[in-house]
Short mmCIF file of C-alpha atoms and ligand atoms in Angstrom, two decimals:
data_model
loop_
_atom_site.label_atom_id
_atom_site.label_comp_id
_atom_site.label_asym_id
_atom_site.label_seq_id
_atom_site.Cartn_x
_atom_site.Cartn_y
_atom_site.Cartn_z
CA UNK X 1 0.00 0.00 0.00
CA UNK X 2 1.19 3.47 -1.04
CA UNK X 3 2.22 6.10 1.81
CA UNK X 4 1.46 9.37 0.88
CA UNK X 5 -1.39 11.11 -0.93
CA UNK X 6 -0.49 13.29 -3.16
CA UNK X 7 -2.31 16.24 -4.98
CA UNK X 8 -2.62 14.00 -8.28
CA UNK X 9 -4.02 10.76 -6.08
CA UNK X 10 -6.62 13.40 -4.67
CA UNK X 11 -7.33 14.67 -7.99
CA UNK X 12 -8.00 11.02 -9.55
CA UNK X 13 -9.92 10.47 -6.61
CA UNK X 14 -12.18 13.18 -6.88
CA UNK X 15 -12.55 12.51 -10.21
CA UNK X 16 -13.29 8.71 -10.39
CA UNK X 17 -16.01 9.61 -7.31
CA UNK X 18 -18.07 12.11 -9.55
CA UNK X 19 -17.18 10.91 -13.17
CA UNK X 20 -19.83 8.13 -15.62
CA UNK X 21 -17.35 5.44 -16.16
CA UNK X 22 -14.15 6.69 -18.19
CA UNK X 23 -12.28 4.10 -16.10
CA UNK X 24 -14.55 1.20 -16.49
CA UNK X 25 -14.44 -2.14 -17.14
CA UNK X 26 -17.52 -3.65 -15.81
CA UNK X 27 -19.04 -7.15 -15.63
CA UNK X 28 -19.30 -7.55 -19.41
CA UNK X 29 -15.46 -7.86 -19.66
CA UNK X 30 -14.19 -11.38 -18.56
CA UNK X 31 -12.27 -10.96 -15.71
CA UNK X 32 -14.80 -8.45 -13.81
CA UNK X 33 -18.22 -9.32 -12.13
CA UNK X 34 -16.99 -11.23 -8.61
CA UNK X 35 -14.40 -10.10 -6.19
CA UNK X 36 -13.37 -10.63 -2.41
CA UNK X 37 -11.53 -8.77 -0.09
CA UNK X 38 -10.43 -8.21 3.22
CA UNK X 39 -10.01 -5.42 5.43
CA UNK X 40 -8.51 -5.47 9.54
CA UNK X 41 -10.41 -2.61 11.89
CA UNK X 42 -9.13 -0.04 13.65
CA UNK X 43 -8.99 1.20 16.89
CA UNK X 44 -8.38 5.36 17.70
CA UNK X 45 -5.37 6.49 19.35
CA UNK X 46 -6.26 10.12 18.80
CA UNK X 47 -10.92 9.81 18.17
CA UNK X 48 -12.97 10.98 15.39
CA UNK X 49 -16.17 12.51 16.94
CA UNK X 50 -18.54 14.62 14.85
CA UNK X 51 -18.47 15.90 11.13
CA UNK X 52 -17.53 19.19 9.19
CA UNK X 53 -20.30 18.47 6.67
CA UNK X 54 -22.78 16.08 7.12
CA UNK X 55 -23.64 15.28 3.76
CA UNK X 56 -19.66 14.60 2.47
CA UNK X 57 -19.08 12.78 5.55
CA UNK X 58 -16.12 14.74 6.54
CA UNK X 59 -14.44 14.94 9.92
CA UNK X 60 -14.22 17.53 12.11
CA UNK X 61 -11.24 16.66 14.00
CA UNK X 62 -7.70 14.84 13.12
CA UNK X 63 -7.53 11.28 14.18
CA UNK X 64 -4.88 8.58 14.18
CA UNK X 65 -5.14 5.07 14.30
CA UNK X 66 -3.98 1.67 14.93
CA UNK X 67 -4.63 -1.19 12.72
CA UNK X 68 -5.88 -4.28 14.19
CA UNK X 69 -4.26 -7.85 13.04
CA UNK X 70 -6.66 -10.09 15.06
CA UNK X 71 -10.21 -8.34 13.73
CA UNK X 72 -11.22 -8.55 10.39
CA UNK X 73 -13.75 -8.38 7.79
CA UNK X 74 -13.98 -10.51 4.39
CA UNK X 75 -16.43 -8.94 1.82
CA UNK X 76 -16.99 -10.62 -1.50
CA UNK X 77 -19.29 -8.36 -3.81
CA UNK X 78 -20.80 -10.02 -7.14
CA UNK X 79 -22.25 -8.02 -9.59
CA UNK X 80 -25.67 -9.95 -11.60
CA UNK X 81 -27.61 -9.22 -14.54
CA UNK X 82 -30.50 -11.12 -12.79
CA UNK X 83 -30.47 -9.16 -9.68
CA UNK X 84 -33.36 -6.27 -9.17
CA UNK X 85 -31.76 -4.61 -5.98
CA UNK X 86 -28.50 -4.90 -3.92
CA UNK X 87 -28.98 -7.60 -1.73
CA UNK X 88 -26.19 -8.04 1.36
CA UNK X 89 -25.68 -10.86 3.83
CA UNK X 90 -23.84 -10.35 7.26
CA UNK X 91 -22.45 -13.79 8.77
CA UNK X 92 -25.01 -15.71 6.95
CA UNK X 93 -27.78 -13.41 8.31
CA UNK X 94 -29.20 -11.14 5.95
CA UNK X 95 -28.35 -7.40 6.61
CA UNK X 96 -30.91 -5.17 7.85
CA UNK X 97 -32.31 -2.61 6.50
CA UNK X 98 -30.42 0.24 7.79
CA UNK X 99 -27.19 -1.12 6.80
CA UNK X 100 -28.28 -2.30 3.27
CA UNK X 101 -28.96 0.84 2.57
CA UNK X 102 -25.31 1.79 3.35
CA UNK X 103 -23.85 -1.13 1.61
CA UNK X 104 -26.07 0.18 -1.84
CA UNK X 105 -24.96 3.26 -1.37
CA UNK X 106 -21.40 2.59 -1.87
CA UNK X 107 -22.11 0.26 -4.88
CA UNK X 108 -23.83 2.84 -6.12
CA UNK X 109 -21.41 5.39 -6.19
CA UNK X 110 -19.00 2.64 -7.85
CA UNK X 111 -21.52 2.10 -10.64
CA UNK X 112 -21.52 5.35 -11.57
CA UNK X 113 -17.83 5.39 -11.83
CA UNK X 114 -18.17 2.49 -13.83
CA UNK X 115 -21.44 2.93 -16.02
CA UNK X 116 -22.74 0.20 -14.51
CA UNK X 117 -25.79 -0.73 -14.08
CA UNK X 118 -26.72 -4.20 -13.16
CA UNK X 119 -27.22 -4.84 -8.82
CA UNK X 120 -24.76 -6.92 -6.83
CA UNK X 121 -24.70 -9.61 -4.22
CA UNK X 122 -22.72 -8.94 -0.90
CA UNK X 123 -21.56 -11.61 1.57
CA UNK X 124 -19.11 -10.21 4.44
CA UNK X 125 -18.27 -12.47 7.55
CA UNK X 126 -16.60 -10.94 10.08
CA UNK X 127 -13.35 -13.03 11.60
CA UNK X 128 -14.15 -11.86 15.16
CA UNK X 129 -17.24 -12.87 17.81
CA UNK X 130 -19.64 -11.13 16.04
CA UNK X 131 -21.90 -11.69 19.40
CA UNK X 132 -19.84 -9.37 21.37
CA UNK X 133 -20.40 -6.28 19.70
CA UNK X 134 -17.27 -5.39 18.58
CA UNK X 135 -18.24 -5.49 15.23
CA UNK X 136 -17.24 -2.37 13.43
CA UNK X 137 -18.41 0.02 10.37
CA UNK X 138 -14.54 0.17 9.38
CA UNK X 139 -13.47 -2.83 8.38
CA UNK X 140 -16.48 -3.34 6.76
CA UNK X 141 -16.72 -0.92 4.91
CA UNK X 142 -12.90 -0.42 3.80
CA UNK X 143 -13.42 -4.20 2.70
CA UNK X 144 -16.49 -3.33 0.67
CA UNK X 145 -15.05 -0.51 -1.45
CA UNK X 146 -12.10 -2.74 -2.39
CA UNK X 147 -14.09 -5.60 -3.63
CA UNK X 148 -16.87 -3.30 -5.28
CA UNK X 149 -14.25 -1.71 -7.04
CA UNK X 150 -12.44 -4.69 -8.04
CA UNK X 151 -15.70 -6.71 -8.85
CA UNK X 152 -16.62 -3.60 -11.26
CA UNK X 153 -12.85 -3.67 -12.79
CA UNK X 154 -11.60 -0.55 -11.37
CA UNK X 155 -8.15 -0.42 -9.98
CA UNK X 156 -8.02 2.76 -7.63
CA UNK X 157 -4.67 4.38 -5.79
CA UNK X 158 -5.38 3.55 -1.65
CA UNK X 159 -6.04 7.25 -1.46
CA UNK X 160 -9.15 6.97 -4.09
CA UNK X 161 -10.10 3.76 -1.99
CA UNK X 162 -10.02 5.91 1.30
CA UNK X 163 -11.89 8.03 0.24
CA UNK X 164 -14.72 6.11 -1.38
CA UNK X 165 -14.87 3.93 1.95
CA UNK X 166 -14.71 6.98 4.00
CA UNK X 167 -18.01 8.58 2.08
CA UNK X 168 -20.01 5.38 4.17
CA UNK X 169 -17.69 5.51 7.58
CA UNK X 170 -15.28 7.97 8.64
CA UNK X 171 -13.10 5.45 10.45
CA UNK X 172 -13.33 3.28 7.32
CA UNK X 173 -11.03 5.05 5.61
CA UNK X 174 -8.34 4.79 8.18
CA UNK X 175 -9.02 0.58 7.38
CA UNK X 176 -8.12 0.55 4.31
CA UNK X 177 -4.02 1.15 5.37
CA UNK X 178 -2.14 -0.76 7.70
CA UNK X 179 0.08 0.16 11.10
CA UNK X 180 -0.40 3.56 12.05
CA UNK X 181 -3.05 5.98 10.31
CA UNK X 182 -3.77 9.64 10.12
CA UNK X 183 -6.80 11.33 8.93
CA UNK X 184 -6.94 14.95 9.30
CA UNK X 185 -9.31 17.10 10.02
CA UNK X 186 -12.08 17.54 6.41
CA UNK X 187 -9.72 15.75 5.10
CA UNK X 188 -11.27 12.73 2.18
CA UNK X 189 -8.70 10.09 2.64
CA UNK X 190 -6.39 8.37 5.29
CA UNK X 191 -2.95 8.52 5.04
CA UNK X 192 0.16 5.35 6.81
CA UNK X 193 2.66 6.63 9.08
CA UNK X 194 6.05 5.71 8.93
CA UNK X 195 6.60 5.44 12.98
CA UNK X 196 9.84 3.01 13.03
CA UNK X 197 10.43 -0.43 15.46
CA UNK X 198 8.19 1.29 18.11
CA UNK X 199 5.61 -0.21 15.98
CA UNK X 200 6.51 -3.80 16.30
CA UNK X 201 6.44 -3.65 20.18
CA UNK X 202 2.93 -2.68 20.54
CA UNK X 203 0.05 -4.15 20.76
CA UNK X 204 -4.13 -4.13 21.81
CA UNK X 205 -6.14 -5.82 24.09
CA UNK X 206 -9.69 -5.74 23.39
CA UNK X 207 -11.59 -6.38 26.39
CA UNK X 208 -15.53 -7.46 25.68
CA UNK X 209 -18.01 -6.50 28.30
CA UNK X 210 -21.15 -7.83 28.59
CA UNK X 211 -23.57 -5.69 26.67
CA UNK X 212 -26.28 -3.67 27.99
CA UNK X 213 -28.93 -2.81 26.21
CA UNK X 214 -28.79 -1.60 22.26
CA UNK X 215 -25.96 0.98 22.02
CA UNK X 216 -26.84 4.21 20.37
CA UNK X 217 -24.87 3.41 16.99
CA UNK X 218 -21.36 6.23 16.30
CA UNK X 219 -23.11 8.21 13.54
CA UNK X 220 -26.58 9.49 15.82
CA UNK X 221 -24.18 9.68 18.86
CA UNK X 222 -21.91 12.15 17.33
CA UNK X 223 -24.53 13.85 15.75
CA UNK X 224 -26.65 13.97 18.75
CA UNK X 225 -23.72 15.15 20.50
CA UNK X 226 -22.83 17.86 17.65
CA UNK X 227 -26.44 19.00 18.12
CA UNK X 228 -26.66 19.13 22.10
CA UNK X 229 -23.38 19.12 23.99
CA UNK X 230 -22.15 22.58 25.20
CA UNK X 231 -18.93 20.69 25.23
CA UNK X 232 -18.78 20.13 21.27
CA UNK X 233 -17.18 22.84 20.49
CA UNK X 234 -14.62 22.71 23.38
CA UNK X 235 -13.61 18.81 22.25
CA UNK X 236 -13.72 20.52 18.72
CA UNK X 237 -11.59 23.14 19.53
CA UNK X 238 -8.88 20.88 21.38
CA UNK X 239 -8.74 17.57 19.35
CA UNK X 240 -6.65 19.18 16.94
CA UNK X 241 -3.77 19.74 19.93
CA UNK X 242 -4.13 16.35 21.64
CA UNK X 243 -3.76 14.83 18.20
CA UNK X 244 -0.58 17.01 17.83
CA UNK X 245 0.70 15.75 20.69
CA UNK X 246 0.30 11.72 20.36
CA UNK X 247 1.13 12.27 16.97
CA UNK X 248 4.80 14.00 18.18
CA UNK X 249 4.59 10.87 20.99
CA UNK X 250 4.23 8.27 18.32
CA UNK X 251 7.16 9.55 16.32
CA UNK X 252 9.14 9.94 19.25
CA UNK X 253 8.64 6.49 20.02
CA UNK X 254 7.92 7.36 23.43
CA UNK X 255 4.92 5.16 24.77
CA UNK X 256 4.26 6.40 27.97
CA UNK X 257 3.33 9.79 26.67
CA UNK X 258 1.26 8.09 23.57
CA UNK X 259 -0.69 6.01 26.01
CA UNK X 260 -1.12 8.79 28.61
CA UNK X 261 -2.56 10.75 25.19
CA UNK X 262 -4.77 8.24 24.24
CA UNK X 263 -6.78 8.65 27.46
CA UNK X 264 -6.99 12.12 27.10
CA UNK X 265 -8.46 12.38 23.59
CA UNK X 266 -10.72 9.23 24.66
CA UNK X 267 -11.95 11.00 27.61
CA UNK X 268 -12.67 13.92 26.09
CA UNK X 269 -14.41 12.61 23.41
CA UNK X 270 -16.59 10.83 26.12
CA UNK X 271 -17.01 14.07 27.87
CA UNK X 272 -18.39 15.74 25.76
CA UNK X 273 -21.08 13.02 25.01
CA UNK X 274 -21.82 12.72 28.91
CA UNK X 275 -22.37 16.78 28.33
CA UNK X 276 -25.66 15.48 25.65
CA UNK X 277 -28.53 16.38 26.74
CA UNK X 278 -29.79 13.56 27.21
CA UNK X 279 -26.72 12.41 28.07
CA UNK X 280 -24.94 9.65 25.73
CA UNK X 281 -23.30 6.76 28.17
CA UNK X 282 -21.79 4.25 26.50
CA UNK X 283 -19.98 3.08 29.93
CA UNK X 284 -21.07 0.17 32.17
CA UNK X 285 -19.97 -1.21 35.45
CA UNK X 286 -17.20 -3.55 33.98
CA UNK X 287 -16.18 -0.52 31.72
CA UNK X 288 -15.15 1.27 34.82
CA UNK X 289 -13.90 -1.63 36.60
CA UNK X 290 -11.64 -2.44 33.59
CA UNK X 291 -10.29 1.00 33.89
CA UNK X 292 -9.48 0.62 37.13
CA UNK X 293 -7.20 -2.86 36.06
CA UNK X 294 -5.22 -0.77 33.78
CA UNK X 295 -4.61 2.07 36.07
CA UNK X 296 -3.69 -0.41 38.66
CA UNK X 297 -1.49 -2.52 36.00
CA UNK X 298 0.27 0.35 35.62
CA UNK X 299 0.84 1.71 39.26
CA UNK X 300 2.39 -1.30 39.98
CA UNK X 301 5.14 -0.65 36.57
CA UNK X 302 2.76 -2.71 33.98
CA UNK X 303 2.72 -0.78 30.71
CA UNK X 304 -0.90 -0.03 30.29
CA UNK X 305 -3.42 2.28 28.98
CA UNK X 306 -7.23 2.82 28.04
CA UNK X 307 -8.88 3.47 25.12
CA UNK X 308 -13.16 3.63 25.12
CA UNK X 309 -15.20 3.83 21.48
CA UNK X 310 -18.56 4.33 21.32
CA UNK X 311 -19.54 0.90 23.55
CA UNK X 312 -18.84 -0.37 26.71
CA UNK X 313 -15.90 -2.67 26.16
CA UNK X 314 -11.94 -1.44 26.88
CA UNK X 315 -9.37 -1.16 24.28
CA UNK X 316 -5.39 -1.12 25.97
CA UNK X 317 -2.79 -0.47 24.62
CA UNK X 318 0.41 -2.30 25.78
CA UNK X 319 3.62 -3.91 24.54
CA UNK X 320 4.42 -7.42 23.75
CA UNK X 321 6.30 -7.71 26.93
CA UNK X 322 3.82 -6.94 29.53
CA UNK X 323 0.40 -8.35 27.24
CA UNK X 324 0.04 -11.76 28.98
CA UNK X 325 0.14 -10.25 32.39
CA UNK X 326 -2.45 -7.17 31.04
CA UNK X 327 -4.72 -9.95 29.61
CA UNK X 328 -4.76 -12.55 32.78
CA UNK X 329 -5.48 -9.06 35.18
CA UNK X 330 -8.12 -8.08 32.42
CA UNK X 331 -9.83 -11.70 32.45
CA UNK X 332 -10.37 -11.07 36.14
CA UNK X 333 -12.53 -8.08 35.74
CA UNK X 334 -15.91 -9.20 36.74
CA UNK X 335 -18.33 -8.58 33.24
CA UNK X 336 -15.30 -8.93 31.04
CA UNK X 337 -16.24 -11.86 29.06
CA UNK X 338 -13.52 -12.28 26.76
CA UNK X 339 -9.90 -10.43 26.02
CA UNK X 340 -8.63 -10.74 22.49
CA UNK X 341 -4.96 -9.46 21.92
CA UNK X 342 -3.58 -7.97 18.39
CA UNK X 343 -0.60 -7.05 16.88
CA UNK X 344 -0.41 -4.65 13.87
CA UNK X 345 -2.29 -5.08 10.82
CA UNK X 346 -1.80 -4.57 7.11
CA UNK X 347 -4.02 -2.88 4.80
CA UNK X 348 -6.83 -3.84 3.30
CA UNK X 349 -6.47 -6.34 0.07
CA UNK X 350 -7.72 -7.95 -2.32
CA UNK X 351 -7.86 -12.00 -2.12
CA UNK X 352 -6.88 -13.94 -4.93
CA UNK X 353 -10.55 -16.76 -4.86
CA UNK X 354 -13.62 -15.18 -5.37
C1 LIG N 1 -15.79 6.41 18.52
O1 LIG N 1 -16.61 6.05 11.69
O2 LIG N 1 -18.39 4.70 12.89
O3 LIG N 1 -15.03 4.81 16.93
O4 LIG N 1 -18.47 8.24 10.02
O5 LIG N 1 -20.72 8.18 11.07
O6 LIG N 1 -19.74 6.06 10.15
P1 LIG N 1 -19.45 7.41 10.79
O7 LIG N 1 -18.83 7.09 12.23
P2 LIG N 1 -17.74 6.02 12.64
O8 LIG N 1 -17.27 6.64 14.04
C2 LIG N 1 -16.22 6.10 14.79
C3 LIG N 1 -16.16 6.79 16.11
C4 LIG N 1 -15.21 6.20 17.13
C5 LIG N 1 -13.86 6.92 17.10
C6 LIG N 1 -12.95 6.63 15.92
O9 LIG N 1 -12.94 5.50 15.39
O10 LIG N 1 -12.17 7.54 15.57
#
């Protein structure tokens, strides 16, 4: 996968979104029609919360991200003459409707690009316990736009791939790189870091609570938040700084301050949900218990800290040294039901059997 965007990437991009198909090479050709890929998720660092304009799907704040080895998503999209709407399956289960809307609304905006016109057929499994909630937009989406795209015959830079997962999920774009990711602030495509061996030390634990009942999904919490939190415009106004800051940490290679960072930018974030009228909770009882095991962990010289999304489970960030202690303490949470440990992952790709 390519590091940088550059002007002419963007350009492309912006081009291949909006444009009727100069680029295409649908299912009529012989090697177009089917295609699979995969895509890892990704956990903040430095959080997304709330968007510069709604209807691009832009950001308002920087964020930077970790990708996950151990979570993934596998996505095969089929395009079919026979078809007379996108139909999408979700581990075997068909997809509601809220979220086959989303997945048609990314092969739509591929057809277009493609002059395409027949409907597909989408089957994505996720390689995690899909029963515990973790299950994320990113991967999912990230994995999506590379097998649409691939399935209609389009080759894209990442940057153009970024940004056409990004249009369904903000954090989707950061999926479709591997290691470390940036996205700034209205910005329309992720972007790898280059952080050096600090990298290959570090890894997440993903403690799974038990779940209460039916979150409030990311998209209506931020926008709930955006639209009644006096404390919006505060987390709006510093995210930009804290994101400095890890970022500077990251480089550095200095994980104590890059951990310590990470729970600032997470507990802002969740601040300034709390501040919702009414307020927006994701925590539970083993949420804060599992805080208090890292903060513990790490008064007693265990390298440890917390990260919180928009759900009640606990993401920490560690090294490979001290992860089998962090995981046995984490285990012994009470309402942790399961920890599952990653390393970095690579970037989203395309798999060679439909
Ligand atoms: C708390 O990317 O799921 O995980 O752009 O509306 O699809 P949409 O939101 P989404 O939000 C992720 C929010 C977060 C923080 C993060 O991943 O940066």
């Amino acid at each position: 996968m390519s590091s940088r965007v550059s002007a002419k990437d963007k350009a492309e991009a912006d081009e291949r979104l909006g444009s009727s198909g100069t680029t295409s090479r649908g299912p009529d050709s012989e090697s177009a029609g089917e295609c699979r890929a995969i895509a890892h998720s990704n956990i903040a660092l430095a959080k997304y919360w709330g968007k510069r304009n709604r209807e691009l799907n832009l950001p308002a704040v920087p964020s930077l991200s970790l990708t996950l080895a151990a979570l993934s998503t596998t996505t095969r999209v089929k395009f079919e003459r026979s078809l007379e709407r996108d139909s999408f399956e979700l581990n075997g289960q068909p997809g509601d409707a809220t979220a086959t809307t989303r997945v048609s609304e990314l092969l739509g905006r591929v057809r277009r690009a493609a002059g395409l016109s027949c409907f597909a057929h989408v089957t994505s499994s996720n390689d995690f316990p899909t029963a515990s909630g973790l299950a994320s937009s990113a991967s999912g989406f990230a994995a999506l736009a590379l097998a649409a795209l691939g399935a209609a015959g389009l080759t894209w830079p990442d940057s153009a791939v970024s940004d056409l997962a990004r249009a369904s999920s903000v954090s989707a774009a950061r999926s479709v790189f591997g290691g470390f990711v940036t996205l700034e602030a209205g910005a329309t495509s992720a972007q790898t870091l280059a952080v050096g061996p600090v990298a290959e030390r570090l890894m997440m634990l993903i403690a799974a609570t038990e779940m209460g009942p039916k979150a409030v999904g990311s998209t209506n919490g931020m926008l709930h938040t955006q639209a009644t939190s006096p404390y919006y415009s505060s987390w709006v106004d510093t995210a930009p700084r804290v994101y400095a800051e890890l970022l500077s940490a990251l480089l550095a290679g200095d994980v104590q301050k890059l951990g310590e960072t990470m729970e600032h930018s997470a507990l802002l974030m969740h601040a300034s949900m709390i501040a919702a009228r009414p307020a927006l909770m994701y925590w539970s009882p083993a949420t804060l218990a599992a805080l208090a095991c890292v903060r513990e962990l790490r008064q007693r010289g265990t390298l440890a800290y917390f990260t919180i999304d928009a759900g009640p489970h606990v993401k920490v960030l560690t090294t490979s040294e001290h992860s089998t202690l962090v995981r046995e303490q984490l285990l012994s949470v009470p309402g942790v039901r399961q920890v599952l440990v990653s390393g970095v992952g690579r970037g989203a790709r395309i798999l060679g059997e439909p």
